[in-house]
Amino acid sequence: MMAAGPQMRASDDDRDRVASVLREHYAQGRLTVEEFDERLEQLYASRTYGELATLTSDLPDVDLRTMQEVAPRPPAKEETEKGRLLAMWTPWALAVSINWGIWFAIGLGDDFDFPYPWPLWVMGPWGAILLVATVLMKFGDGRKP
């Protein structure tokens, strides 16, 4: 395989790698917001390795030919577990809140003669299922619900 010269066409993956380098240098404070935006605009208009190299020529430790492809960082276990728990419990909390609000409004409208607490039938079984799923997720054998 030939080494890529400055006149060789760059691919979308090459542009993505340079974009990740620019983001890293921006995060480290080497580029201002205006410089970063300007370079990104130029980056996606670039066609060759030479044009890409000029965007990073004043930044330390950048060699486009030896740059590794940047793999996305997988989310930490805690982040995914927290997201799953939130996704499970949020609809339950919303439905329970709405049902109790309706129950309370009916009771207020009936001169404080509150009816049978029927929202318990919504929150009880659904909440019990969610509780079991949460316990299994936290302390189970690693399988996710």
Coordinates of C-alpha atoms in Angstrom, one line a residue:
M1 CA 0.0 0.0 0.0
M2 CA 1.4 3.4 -1.0
A3 CA 1.8 6.2 1.5
A4 CA -0.8 8.9 0.9
G5 CA 0.7 12.1 -0.6
P6 CA -0.8 15.6 -0.1
Q7 CA -2.5 15.5 -3.5
M8 CA -4.3 12.2 -2.7
R9 CA -8.1 12.3 -2.1
A10 CA -9.2 12.1 1.5
S11 CA -12.2 9.9 2.6
D12 CA -15.0 10.7 5.0
D13 CA -13.3 8.6 7.6
D14 CA -10.2 10.7 7.2
R15 CA -12.2 13.9 7.7
D16 CA -13.9 12.3 10.8
R17 CA -10.5 11.5 12.3
V18 CA -9.3 15.1 11.7
A19 CA -12.5 16.4 13.2
S20 CA -11.9 14.3 16.4
V21 CA -8.4 15.8 16.6
L22 CA -9.7 19.3 16.2
R23 CA -12.3 18.6 19.0
E24 CA -9.6 17.3 21.3
H25 CA -7.4 20.4 20.7
Y26 CA -10.5 22.7 21.2
A27 CA -11.2 20.9 24.5
Q28 CA -7.6 21.4 25.6
G29 CA -7.9 25.2 24.9
R30 CA -5.6 25.3 21.9
L31 CA -8.4 26.6 19.6
T32 CA -11.0 29.3 20.2
V33 CA -14.6 28.7 19.3
E34 CA -14.3 30.8 16.2
E35 CA -11.1 29.0 15.1
F36 CA -12.7 25.6 15.8
D37 CA -15.9 26.5 13.8
E38 CA -13.8 27.9 10.9
R39 CA -11.6 24.8 10.8
L40 CA -14.5 22.5 10.9
E41 CA -16.1 24.3 8.0
Q42 CA -12.9 24.1 6.0
L43 CA -12.5 20.5 7.0
Y44 CA -15.7 19.3 5.4
A45 CA -14.9 21.2 2.3
S46 CA -11.4 19.6 2.0
R47 CA -10.8 17.1 -0.7
T48 CA -7.1 16.1 -0.2
Y49 CA -4.7 15.0 2.5
G50 CA -2.8 18.2 1.9
E51 CA -5.8 20.4 2.7
L52 CA -6.5 18.3 5.8
A53 CA -2.9 18.7 6.9
T54 CA -3.0 22.5 6.7
L55 CA -5.9 22.5 9.2
T56 CA -3.7 20.8 11.9
S57 CA -0.3 22.0 10.9
D58 CA 0.0 24.4 13.8
L59 CA -1.2 21.9 16.4
P60 CA 1.2 19.6 18.3
D61 CA 1.5 15.8 17.7
V62 CA -0.6 15.5 14.6
D63 CA 0.5 13.2 11.8
L64 CA -2.5 12.3 9.6
R65 CA -0.8 9.3 8.1
T66 CA -0.3 7.6 11.4
M67 CA -3.5 8.7 13.1
Q68 CA -5.5 5.8 14.4
E69 CA -9.2 5.7 13.8
V70 CA -11.1 6.9 16.8
A71 CA -13.5 4.4 18.2
P72 CA -16.5 5.7 20.2
R73 CA -16.1 5.2 23.9
P74 CA -18.7 2.7 25.2
P75 CA -20.8 4.1 28.0
A76 CA -19.9 3.1 31.5
K77 CA -22.0 0.3 33.1
E78 CA -23.4 2.7 35.6
E79 CA -24.5 5.1 32.9
T80 CA -26.4 2.4 30.9
E81 CA -27.9 0.9 34.1
K82 CA -29.1 4.4 35.3
G83 CA -30.6 5.0 31.8
R84 CA -32.4 1.7 31.9
L85 CA -33.8 2.4 35.3
L86 CA -34.9 5.9 34.3
A87 CA -36.5 4.5 31.2
M88 CA -38.4 1.9 33.2
W89 CA -39.6 4.1 36.1
T90 CA -40.4 7.4 34.4
P91 CA -43.5 6.2 32.5
W92 CA -44.8 4.6 35.7
A93 CA -44.3 7.7 37.8
L94 CA -46.0 9.8 35.1
A95 CA -49.0 7.5 34.9
V96 CA -49.3 7.2 38.7
S97 CA -49.1 11.0 39.0
I98 CA -51.8 11.6 36.5
N99 CA -54.1 8.9 38.0
W100 CA -53.7 10.4 41.5
G101 CA -54.3 13.9 40.2
I102 CA -57.6 12.7 38.6
W103 CA -58.6 10.9 41.8
F104 CA -57.8 14.0 43.9
A105 CA -59.7 16.3 41.5
I106 CA -62.7 14.0 41.7
G107 CA -62.6 14.1 45.5
L108 CA -62.3 17.9 45.5
G109 CA -65.2 18.3 43.1
D110 CA -67.4 16.1 45.2
D111 CA -67.1 18.2 48.4
F112 CA -64.1 16.3 49.8
D113 CA -65.9 13.0 49.5
F114 CA -62.9 11.1 48.0
P115 CA -63.8 7.9 46.2
Y116 CA -62.1 4.5 46.6
P117 CA -58.4 4.9 45.9
W118 CA -58.5 3.2 42.5
P119 CA -55.0 4.6 41.4
L120 CA -53.5 1.9 43.7
W121 CA -54.6 -0.6 41.1
V122 CA -52.5 1.2 38.5
M123 CA -49.5 1.8 40.6
G124 CA -49.4 -1.5 42.5
P125 CA -49.1 -4.3 39.9
W126 CA -47.0 -2.2 37.5
G127 CA -44.8 -1.0 40.3
A128 CA -44.3 -4.5 41.7
I129 CA -43.2 -5.7 38.2
L130 CA -40.8 -2.8 37.9
L131 CA -39.4 -3.5 41.4
V132 CA -38.7 -7.1 40.6
A133 CA -37.1 -6.1 37.3
T134 CA -34.9 -3.5 39.1
V135 CA -33.8 -6.0 41.7
L136 CA -32.9 -8.5 39.0
M137 CA -31.0 -5.8 37.1
K138 CA -29.1 -4.8 40.2
F139 CA -28.4 -8.2 41.8
G140 CA -29.3 -10.7 39.0
D141 CA -26.9 -12.8 36.9
G142 CA -26.1 -10.0 34.5
R143 CA -29.0 -10.3 32.2
K144 CA -30.8 -7.0 31.6
P145 CA -34.6 -6.8 31.4

